[in-house]
Each structure stands twice: as C-alpha cells, then as structure tokens.
C-alpha cells in the first residue's frame, strides 16, 4: 500500500510542478490581453451598430479604402481605381494575393456582395444604393459601380470606420440577410477570429493572420500597412472596473480600452502603466428630444433646452477631469475639418435660465410632465439625465425622470406616442466624434421625419443642405454647407450636444509599444509585445 | 424508497412546466426588446423591425411559446438571440467555473464551519464560542465584495500569491486551477462559514442538552465519539438542509463574486442575458436552476433517511 501511495504522491507532485512550470519564452505566443468596453456578443458589424462589433470587424475584416490620419480615403484592399470623366462610373481593382481566412482568394464578386449587404443597413451606404444603377463584376479582381449622379463622398463612405462599416466578407456570408447575423466571422483582415475559444460575454480570441498581405505604406490612421505584430489577442470581459484596474497594475492584463476616470490618477502613478488618448476625435454627447410630442414639437421649446444646456456643467459631472473634455458648440465636433461656430451663446447660467423660461413660455408650455428616460446601468447616460433634470427644474419645468435599464430605454424609444402612454420626451445618447463630424453620418442631424433616428425631427432645410453636401466637390464648399447646417440647427434644434470628450486607454508600456492614434477607434495591429 | 424517488421525480414535471410557462410569459411582459439590443444604439426603428421579424419576435405570443416548447421537448434548448450560439454550448462553457466555485466553497465552508460550530456548542460561553459568534457576525455583516477586494489587495497586490482575477480550467493543471479559485472561494466561504457554524452550534446545543448525551457522558464515552457519533449525527439534519440550500444558491446566484473575480460562470451568464433580454438563455437557465433545486432537495430528503432512520416517506 505504502509504495502505491508514494507513487501517487510523486505523480501528483510532478503534475503540479509541470503545471506550474512556465513554458520557455520561445514557445509562448506574443499575446495581448485586453479588457474592452463591452463583451462581444454579436459577430456581425453589418447587423449591429454596437461599437464592440465595429472593433471586432476591424480585427477580422478589411475594407476597400481606409482613412489616413488626415481623414483622406486611401486604397486599402484596392490596388487602383478609375473614375470616368462624368464622375459616374468607378472601376475598382483589388490587390493581388488577398485571401480570406478560410484560404480562398478574395474575388471581386465577394466585394460586390459585401457592398450590397452593407448598403442596406448603413446611412451612407443607403445614399449610394439610391444613386447606383449598376454594380457588377468585371473580372476576378475588378468590379464596376455606376451612379446616376455624382457622389463626392463615395470613397470616404467605403473607407468608413464608424458603424456600420463596409466590411468585406466572402460572398457566401455576404449573401446573408442583412437583418440576420452571419454564422461565421471570416474576413481577410490582419487577425483571425478563433471561434472555438469564443465565450460570449467572457472572452474573445484572435490570432495573427499569417496570410495577410499588408500594404507597403507606413500605417496612418486606419490606412497603410496593417502589420499584426502580436501572435494572439485576447479580449477579456471584466464587468468590474476595480478588478480590471488591479489586474493591469498587477501585470495580469496589458490593456484597458476604457479605464474609469476615478482610477486614472492611480494608474498614472503605477510604474510600467501608461494612460494615453488614442481616439483623437473623441465622443459627442447627445440630448435627444421627441419632436412629435409637446412641448418639443415646438422649436421654441427645443431652443429653450438648448439655452439650458451648459456643456461645462455636464462634462464636469460626467467626465470630471478637464484634460479629457472640451466645451464645443460645433455640431460637427471641434478639431474636425468641418468644425463650425454656433451663434447661440449666453453670458452665464442666470441668462440661460431666463432665456429658457421665456422660450418655454413662448412655446405654450403649460407645466405638463416632461419624461426623461434614464438608463441607470449606463453611468454616463445616467449622470447626463440627472444633470438635465436638475437644469430643467431650475427653469421651473415639470420633470419626470423615469429610471430603467438600457435595454428598456432602447425598447421604449421607438414609441412615438404620448409620454403618458409609454412614449417619452428626452433620452440621452452619444456618438463618436467621427460620426458626428460629417453631416451625412451625424446621427442626430438627419431630419427626415418618420425615417429619422428616434425623436423624428422633420426639417426640409436641413435635408436640402445635407443633399447639397453629398454632391459638394471641394472641402471649401463642404465647410460652407456645414456652417449653414449649424445655423439652421441652432434654430431648429434637431438635437443638442452636451459636450465632447476623449476616452483615454491604459496599457502596460513595459509590454506594449506602437499603439496607433486613430480618429475614432482602436486598432491592435502595429502593436509590438515585449 | 425507489417508488418514493420515482414519485418525487415525476412530481418535478408539473413544476418544470409551470416554471416554463411563467418564465416565458413574465419575460415577454417585461419591458425590453432583444431586437433593439442587437441593432445597437444607432439603428433606426425600421432596422429594429426587420431584426425583430428575422428573429420571429413579431409572431403571436402563443406561436412563439409553442415553437420554443416544441424545440425544448426535442431536447434542444435553442440558440441565443444575441450571439446565435447554441444555449447548450453557452451553458457548457460556464458550468465548470460555477461547479468548481460551488464545490470549493462548500468544501471549505463545511471543513471550517462544522468543527467550529461543534466546538462552540461544546465550549458554550467560552472564548471558542465567542470567537465563533464574532466570526459569524462578521461573516453575515461584511459584504462579499468588501471581503473580496480586501483579499485581492493583500494576497494579490501586496503579496502576489494569487491572481487578481480569472478562472483557469482544470484542464490547464491543478495548481493554476486552485490558484484561480483560492480568493473567490475564501471570500464566498466567509458567509457560508458564518451560516453553517451558527446552525451547527444551535443544533448541537439542542442535542447536547438531551438526556442520552448526559447518559453517554456518565458512561465515560470519550468526548470525540460523544460529539461526532452521538451528538452531531443527530444534529446534522438542519445543517444538511442549510448546506443544500447553500449549494443551490451557489450554482444559481454568485454574481457578485463572479463579477469581482471575473469568473465566467452561470451567474454572470444569467445577468448578461437579463440585461440584453436574451429570452431563450434566461428561459433555459431558469429551467436548469429549477431542475437543480428539485434534484438537490430530493438528495437532501434522501440524506435525511441516512442520518435519521426514524424518518419515513
């Protein structure tokens, strides 16, 4: 018996030692362990507009064009393209040697199918679809797109990095109904998705795509060579920020995409950890009113809300550290090529409140409850909703803050009915600065009545200006139209920006190097792991 | 005995059916729309409608119920609305961390609380008893997350003995598995130790005041045999009941511990599914948990028979 026990003990000790022994450095893949802002639960960047699906898309899929750091669309999968003299016919030729992650070659027919799927869902894509008279394959590497009118924003649309972004995928997947989720994540991007290791809500794993052929140009924005320097990237979901921060300080993870503002000073004081802003355009806060229901069916009441919104008050409450926010009266965000100036300004909060009282009175406001949807599980939206409610109370408005979770907000906001019958008056959201920076993509600006984003603003002048913008050929023309849109938005108030902020990332600078600065997102290519 | 087990198992069928119907209806009456969650913040109402139609959520409630019940009867739990993964796979991915945490917590809790409770009862009103009571009050009063953060601070950040977070599957080795489980187990055990130690102490105090214990003492039975064989075997019934309830709670609802230590267990799967209104996952998990309750209650009842032969069913 004793020899048996001894043998078993030795075997157990050996197995424990084996388990504890680290593999040699040469054997271990260079892995980036990253905590992202949300769990990846949907693999389809066309079906969903969720930001995390966009980031997943940027890992797995490639695009025909990409924006460089100056926001100029540069060829990515495309080797060359031609545009006819009448500016109606584009012919695109793909680079040689591109392969899907399943080993099949990338063909023009795949790209045609991908564009056709994308343009059903995306706002810019829908404009292209409405203008397109033909999209057809020329040969294995070339395809043609014919428009009935020039669209100066076409290449920029194909380079888009906001949701929904024009991800290229094999034809067999691109033929999936755009409202249904694709069953596989097969792209031609620098990283491959490892389905076997995917635990939705917990972990997502990518490995380097060894067949990827990067461009020769140096990386710039999302353009240029996308060189995957890490062998493996793990996205780990950590719902508790305190744990994520401790794990980064302890060296268990390498990167946090959205560290909480409270923890930033502590992270900065930790040796080997760096806090840095990489998404230069940041985020714009949106206060959206329901244009179909009183009092905000009247422009005077919306102007009254615009008067009340002191961005500094919001940003101090939501972000806290002035290093990461800026007061910006441009609906196309500050720092963008189309930055505008608003003519609406007030000397102080007292003047704001007085103006709001006057404007609400002119709107015929009778003290009916104004319902604010407050998603308490979103720290940012919750804070903004509470600030809004307090500012409105100071102006003597009757506010009904209805607290719920985010899923309930998104289910309730399509309701166009009266607030007393399940409708609403105000909800809080945000959009990336990149999305806001363009009149065609700015979520809150579209004023297409019933077809517009929840809140349903209806303004022919705004729509006419947006259409002019779509055909404007030069930056100068675009800037003029953007200012005209700003002036009109000051009167019509389709939505209110409550400020602009950037979200820094935190990472182990003793492990990672080469993090790129992008306008509105984050990329894992070009990052070297020590 | 066999007929009793069979009767009890058959009795679970109507329970599960009632749970299934109630859960299905309650979820549909709860505000929220998985199609809107899938579509994302920037989607239009038309996009959401199209997704809802593609998921079949625009069909009449009764039709949706029969589709779900039909697939369930074929042994298929269905697919997640959000990730489109088979629910059985999602549960399989999460069950090991949950069972590991539940088992280690119960093991540690029983190993600590039973001797402590017995000693406290035997040494009633002595320092052992007071120490046990103080420990029990602390266990009940201190929130799990506070204990967890304190353990992380000392044992991970300062001493570097254990990782801050994460679960290492058993397949990766026993040592990493134990290292990952150590702190979550300790923080979760604290409450269970308090609960079980108090229950054991109270139950033992009752038994120790019985005449037959006094008789055994008078006959010179040794203390260990007296406490374990004569007293504890009779005091164990309430302890087993509480431990059984504890196991079911550990399997279905240790969300805070799983969140703080980043353990991908069933608790977090449940909360995530609720927040994203992933109806099929919630339905499947509640059915699973109700099944676990039924089975554990049955096992407890059977254990009563072993512990106390006077009990008959």
Short mmCIF file of C-alpha atoms in Angstrom, two decimals, chain B:
data_model
loop_
_atom_site.label_atom_id
_atom_site.label_comp_id
_atom_site.label_asym_id
_atom_site.label_seq_id
_atom_site.Cartn_x
_atom_site.Cartn_y
_atom_site.Cartn_z
CA UNK B 1 -37.59 4.05 -1.40
CA UNK B 2 -37.43 3.54 -5.18
CA UNK B 3 -41.11 4.37 -5.56
CA UNK B 4 -40.58 7.49 -3.45
CA UNK B 5 -37.74 8.64 -5.69
CA UNK B 6 -39.82 7.94 -8.77
CA UNK B 7 -42.80 9.83 -7.33
CA UNK B 8 -40.59 12.79 -6.48
CA UNK B 9 -39.03 12.81 -9.93
CA UNK B 10 -42.45 12.63 -11.59
CA UNK B 11 -43.63 15.48 -9.38
CA UNK B 12 -40.92 17.67 -10.93
CA UNK B 13 -42.62 17.50 -14.33
CA UNK B 14 -45.57 19.79 -13.47
CA UNK B 15 -43.19 22.05 -11.54
CA UNK B 16 -40.94 22.46 -14.57
CA UNK B 17 -43.94 23.00 -16.88
CA UNK B 18 -45.36 25.71 -14.62
CA UNK B 19 -41.94 27.35 -14.31
CA UNK B 20 -41.52 27.24 -18.09
CA UNK B 21 -44.89 28.88 -18.80
CA UNK B 22 -44.47 31.52 -16.11
CA UNK B 23 -40.95 32.42 -17.16
CA UNK B 24 -41.93 32.64 -20.80
CA UNK B 25 -44.88 34.94 -20.07
CA UNK B 26 -43.10 37.09 -17.49
CA UNK B 27 -40.18 37.70 -19.81
CA UNK B 28 -42.46 38.77 -22.63
CA UNK B 29 -44.27 41.17 -20.27
CA UNK B 30 -41.00 42.73 -19.08
CA UNK B 31 -40.08 45.97 -20.87
CA UNK B 32 -37.24 45.48 -23.32
CA UNK B 33 -36.63 44.28 -26.82
CA UNK B 34 -33.75 42.00 -27.84
CA UNK B 35 -34.03 43.22 -31.44
CA UNK B 36 -33.28 46.78 -30.25
CA UNK B 37 -30.32 45.48 -28.23
CA UNK B 38 -28.94 43.62 -31.26
CA UNK B 39 -29.45 46.54 -33.61
CA UNK B 40 -27.45 48.84 -31.33
CA UNK B 41 -27.85 52.42 -30.26
CA UNK B 42 -27.60 53.95 -33.71
CA UNK B 43 -30.04 51.72 -35.57
CA UNK B 44 -33.29 53.08 -36.93
CA UNK B 45 -36.77 51.87 -35.99
CA UNK B 46 -37.04 50.17 -39.39
CA UNK B 47 -33.79 48.26 -38.77
CA UNK B 48 -35.10 47.07 -35.41
CA UNK B 49 -38.37 45.95 -37.01
CA UNK B 50 -36.51 43.94 -39.64
CA UNK B 51 -34.37 42.23 -36.99
CA UNK B 52 -37.43 41.52 -34.86
CA UNK B 53 -39.09 39.85 -37.85
CA UNK B 54 -35.99 37.81 -38.65
CA UNK B 55 -35.94 36.53 -35.05
CA UNK B 56 -39.61 35.66 -35.15
CA UNK B 57 -40.37 38.05 -32.30
CA UNK B 58 -43.17 39.66 -34.28
CA UNK B 59 -45.18 36.43 -34.22
CA UNK B 60 -48.09 35.92 -31.79
CA UNK B 61 -47.03 35.07 -28.26
CA UNK B 62 -48.73 31.68 -28.33
CA UNK B 63 -46.97 30.72 -31.55
CA UNK B 64 -43.61 31.75 -30.08
CA UNK B 65 -44.33 29.67 -26.98
CA UNK B 66 -45.20 26.55 -28.95
CA UNK B 67 -42.11 26.90 -31.14
CA UNK B 68 -39.94 27.15 -28.04
CA UNK B 69 -41.75 24.33 -26.20
CA UNK B 70 -41.51 22.13 -29.31
CA UNK B 71 -37.74 22.51 -29.58
CA UNK B 72 -37.41 22.04 -25.82
CA UNK B 73 -39.30 18.76 -25.96
CA UNK B 74 -36.81 17.56 -28.56
CA UNK B 75 -34.06 18.22 -26.02
CA UNK B 76 -32.89 21.38 -27.74
CA UNK B 77 -32.51 24.45 -25.52
CA UNK B 78 -32.38 26.64 -28.61
CA UNK B 79 -29.96 29.38 -29.60
CA UNK B 80 -29.05 32.70 -28.06
CA UNK B 81 -30.88 35.55 -29.75
CA UNK B 82 -27.86 37.82 -29.38
CA UNK B 83 -24.86 35.62 -30.16
CA UNK B 84 -26.68 32.94 -32.15
CA UNK B 85 -24.72 30.27 -30.23
CA UNK B 86 -26.44 27.07 -29.08
CA UNK B 87 -27.51 27.61 -25.48
CA UNK B 88 -26.27 24.16 -24.51
CA UNK B 89 -22.76 25.27 -25.61
CA UNK B 90 -23.03 28.50 -23.65
CA UNK B 91 -24.04 26.61 -20.52
CA UNK B 92 -21.31 24.02 -21.09
CA UNK B 93 -18.72 26.82 -21.30
CA UNK B 94 -19.90 28.25 -17.98
CA UNK B 95 -20.74 25.24 -15.90
CA UNK B 96 -17.18 24.23 -14.95
CA UNK B 97 -16.28 27.54 -13.26
CA UNK B 98 -19.61 27.57 -11.43
CA UNK B 99 -19.36 23.99 -10.24
CA UNK B 100 -15.71 24.45 -9.26
CA UNK B 101 -16.52 27.54 -7.23
CA UNK B 102 -19.59 25.95 -5.66
CA UNK B 103 -17.72 22.76 -4.75
CA UNK B 104 -14.65 24.50 -3.35
CA UNK B 105 -16.76 26.96 -1.38
CA UNK B 106 -18.91 24.22 0.10
CA UNK B 107 -15.88 22.11 0.92
CA UNK B 108 -14.03 24.94 2.67
CA UNK B 109 -17.22 26.10 4.42
CA UNK B 110 -18.01 22.63 5.76
CA UNK B 111 -14.42 21.90 6.77
CA UNK B 112 -14.24 25.12 8.77
CA UNK B 113 -17.78 25.62 10.00
CA UNK B 114 -18.59 22.14 11.30
CA UNK B 115 -15.64 21.85 13.74
CA UNK B 116 -16.15 25.48 14.68
CA UNK B 117 -19.87 25.05 15.34
CA UNK B 118 -19.34 21.82 17.28
CA UNK B 119 -16.53 23.37 19.34
CA UNK B 120 -18.63 26.48 20.03
CA UNK B 121 -21.52 24.34 21.26
CA UNK B 122 -19.28 22.13 23.39
CA UNK B 123 -17.47 25.14 24.83
CA UNK B 124 -20.61 27.22 25.13
CA UNK B 125 -19.96 30.63 26.72
CA UNK B 126 -16.19 30.15 26.50
CA UNK B 127 -13.79 32.07 24.27
CA UNK B 128 -14.25 29.48 21.46
CA UNK B 129 -17.97 30.18 21.45
CA UNK B 130 -17.47 33.95 21.49
CA UNK B 131 -14.86 33.74 18.76
CA UNK B 132 -17.26 31.70 16.61
CA UNK B 133 -20.08 34.15 17.22
CA UNK B 134 -17.89 37.15 16.35
CA UNK B 135 -16.77 35.36 13.19
CA UNK B 136 -20.38 34.58 12.34
CA UNK B 137 -21.50 38.17 12.84
CA UNK B 138 -18.62 39.38 10.67
CA UNK B 139 -19.48 36.80 8.02
CA UNK B 140 -23.07 37.98 7.89
CA UNK B 141 -22.26 41.69 8.12
CA UNK B 142 -19.37 42.13 5.72
CA UNK B 143 -20.49 42.35 2.10
CA UNK B 144 -18.87 39.75 -0.13
CA UNK B 145 -17.38 42.39 -2.41
CA UNK B 146 -15.63 44.07 0.53
CA UNK B 147 -14.07 40.80 1.64
CA UNK B 148 -13.14 40.12 -1.98
CA UNK B 149 -11.43 43.48 -2.54
CA UNK B 150 -9.60 43.17 0.78
CA UNK B 151 -8.31 39.71 -0.13
CA UNK B 152 -7.26 40.96 -3.57
CA UNK B 153 -5.42 43.89 -2.03
CA UNK B 154 -3.40 41.79 0.40
CA UNK B 155 -2.94 38.46 -1.34
CA UNK B 156 -2.69 39.61 -4.95
CA UNK B 157 -1.48 43.19 -4.98
CA UNK B 158 0.77 43.16 -1.92
CA UNK B 159 1.95 39.56 -1.59
CA UNK B 160 1.46 38.40 -5.16
CA UNK B 161 0.38 34.93 -4.07
CA UNK B 162 -2.78 34.69 -6.15
CA UNK B 163 -4.02 36.25 -9.38
CA UNK B 164 -6.41 39.21 -9.11
CA UNK B 165 -8.93 37.68 -11.44
CA UNK B 166 -9.81 34.97 -13.88
CA UNK B 167 -10.62 31.30 -13.93
CA UNK B 168 -8.13 28.68 -15.06
CA UNK B 169 -9.82 25.48 -16.26
CA UNK B 170 -8.85 22.25 -14.56
CA UNK B 171 -7.52 21.05 -17.92
CA UNK B 172 -4.73 23.63 -17.61
CA UNK B 173 -3.50 21.97 -14.43
CA UNK B 174 -4.48 21.52 -10.83
CA UNK B 175 -2.23 24.25 -9.47
CA UNK B 176 -3.43 27.09 -11.72
CA UNK B 177 -6.99 25.92 -11.10
CA UNK B 178 -6.51 26.08 -7.34
CA UNK B 179 -4.69 29.40 -7.54
CA UNK B 180 -7.54 30.95 -9.51
CA UNK B 181 -10.16 29.58 -7.14
CA UNK B 182 -8.45 30.42 -3.86
CA UNK B 183 -9.55 34.02 -3.31
CA UNK B 184 -13.10 33.69 -4.69
CA UNK B 185 -13.58 30.61 -2.55
CA UNK B 186 -12.31 32.35 0.58
CA UNK B 187 -14.46 35.44 0.09
CA UNK B 188 -17.57 33.44 -0.70
CA UNK B 189 -16.95 30.91 2.09
CA UNK B 190 -16.94 33.60 4.73
CA UNK B 191 -20.74 33.97 4.64
CA UNK B 192 -21.36 30.24 4.41
CA UNK B 193 -18.98 29.53 7.28
CA UNK B 194 -20.94 32.02 9.38
CA UNK B 195 -24.28 30.50 8.40
CA UNK B 196 -23.26 26.86 8.84
CA UNK B 197 -21.28 27.43 12.04
CA UNK B 198 -24.25 29.15 13.67
CA UNK B 199 -26.65 26.48 12.50
CA UNK B 200 -24.32 23.72 13.70
CA UNK B 201 -23.82 25.41 17.06
CA UNK B 202 -27.57 25.92 17.62
CA UNK B 203 -28.42 22.40 16.55
CA UNK B 204 -25.62 20.90 18.66
CA UNK B 205 -26.67 22.91 21.73
CA UNK B 206 -30.15 21.37 21.43
CA UNK B 207 -28.78 17.86 21.15
CA UNK B 208 -26.15 18.28 23.86
CA UNK B 209 -28.87 19.11 26.37
CA UNK B 210 -30.59 15.77 25.71
CA UNK B 211 -30.67 13.06 28.38
CA UNK B 212 -28.96 10.43 26.26
CA UNK B 213 -25.88 12.66 25.92
CA UNK B 214 -25.71 13.05 29.67
CA UNK B 215 -26.06 9.27 29.99
CA UNK B 216 -23.28 8.70 27.48
CA UNK B 217 -21.04 11.13 29.37
CA UNK B 218 -21.84 9.30 32.62
CA UNK B 219 -20.89 6.04 30.99
CA UNK B 220 -17.49 7.53 30.12
CA UNK B 221 -17.81 7.85 26.35
CA UNK B 222 -14.85 9.77 25.02
CA UNK B 223 -15.50 13.40 24.03
CA UNK B 224 -14.71 12.98 20.34
CA UNK B 225 -17.01 9.97 20.00
CA UNK B 226 -19.66 11.74 22.04
CA UNK B 227 -19.61 14.83 19.86
CA UNK B 228 -19.28 13.18 16.47
CA UNK B 229 -21.04 9.84 16.77
CA UNK B 230 -23.72 10.59 19.36
CA UNK B 231 -24.40 14.32 19.09
CA UNK B 232 -23.53 15.51 15.60
CA UNK B 233 -25.17 12.62 13.77
CA UNK B 234 -28.44 13.72 15.36
CA UNK B 235 -27.78 17.45 14.95
CA UNK B 236 -26.88 17.12 11.27
CA UNK B 237 -30.39 17.30 9.75
CA UNK B 238 -30.77 21.12 9.88
CA UNK B 239 -27.13 21.53 8.82
CA UNK B 240 -27.71 19.36 5.77
CA UNK B 241 -30.82 21.39 4.90
CA UNK B 242 -28.94 24.69 5.10
CA UNK B 243 -25.95 23.25 3.18
CA UNK B 244 -28.31 22.01 0.45
CA UNK B 245 -29.91 25.42 0.06
CA UNK B 246 -26.41 26.89 0.02
CA UNK B 247 -25.38 24.66 -2.87
CA UNK B 248 -28.38 25.70 -4.97
CA UNK B 249 -27.66 29.36 -4.23
CA UNK B 250 -24.02 28.86 -5.16
CA UNK B 251 -24.94 27.35 -8.50
CA UNK B 252 -27.52 29.93 -9.48
CA UNK B 253 -26.51 33.20 -7.94
CA UNK B 254 -22.96 34.15 -7.06
CA UNK B 255 -22.95 37.07 -9.45
CA UNK B 256 -21.01 39.48 -7.23
CA UNK B 257 -18.16 37.05 -6.61
CA UNK B 258 -18.08 36.05 -10.28
CA UNK B 259 -18.01 39.72 -11.25
CA UNK B 260 -15.31 40.85 -8.82
CA UNK B 261 -13.04 37.90 -9.63
CA UNK B 262 -14.01 37.82 -13.29
CA UNK B 263 -15.16 34.22 -13.25
CA UNK B 264 -17.22 33.33 -16.31
CA UNK B 265 -19.89 31.34 -14.52
CA UNK B 266 -23.61 30.78 -14.82
CA UNK B 267 -24.44 33.74 -12.56
CA UNK B 268 -22.88 36.20 -14.95
CA UNK B 269 -24.43 34.44 -17.92
CA UNK B 270 -27.82 34.93 -16.28
CA UNK B 271 -27.30 38.62 -15.55
CA UNK B 272 -25.91 39.33 -19.03
CA UNK B 273 -28.88 37.52 -20.59
CA UNK B 274 -31.33 39.54 -18.50
CA UNK B 275 -29.67 42.85 -19.36
CA UNK B 276 -29.72 42.05 -23.07
CA UNK B 277 -33.18 40.43 -22.93
CA UNK B 278 -31.82 37.21 -24.41
CA UNK B 279 -35.06 35.34 -23.72
CA UNK B 280 -34.03 31.80 -24.71
CA UNK B 281 -30.96 31.88 -22.43
CA UNK B 282 -32.96 33.18 -19.46
CA UNK B 283 -35.65 30.56 -20.02
CA UNK B 284 -33.10 27.76 -20.30
CA UNK B 285 -31.18 28.86 -17.21
CA UNK B 286 -34.26 29.20 -15.05
CA UNK B 287 -35.36 25.74 -16.11
CA UNK B 288 -31.88 24.44 -15.31
CA UNK B 289 -31.86 26.12 -11.91
CA UNK B 290 -35.33 24.85 -11.06
CA UNK B 291 -34.15 21.36 -12.02
CA UNK B 292 -31.10 21.76 -9.76
CA UNK B 293 -33.35 22.87 -6.88
CA UNK B 294 -35.58 19.86 -7.32
CA UNK B 295 -32.70 17.38 -7.52
CA UNK B 296 -30.82 18.85 -4.56
CA UNK B 297 -33.97 18.91 -2.45
CA UNK B 298 -34.53 15.28 -3.35
CA UNK B 299 -30.95 14.40 -2.39
CA UNK B 300 -31.37 16.21 0.92
CA UNK B 301 -34.54 14.27 1.63
CA UNK B 302 -32.73 11.03 0.89
CA UNK B 303 -29.85 12.06 3.10
CA UNK B 304 -32.31 12.54 5.95
CA UNK B 305 -33.05 8.84 5.71
CA UNK B 306 -29.39 8.02 6.18
CA UNK B 307 -28.92 10.47 9.04
CA UNK B 308 -32.11 9.61 10.85
CA UNK B 309 -33.52 6.13 10.21
CA UNK B 310 -36.73 7.09 12.05
CA UNK B 311 -37.75 9.26 9.11
CA UNK B 312 -40.07 7.54 6.67
CA UNK B 313 -41.56 8.65 3.37
#
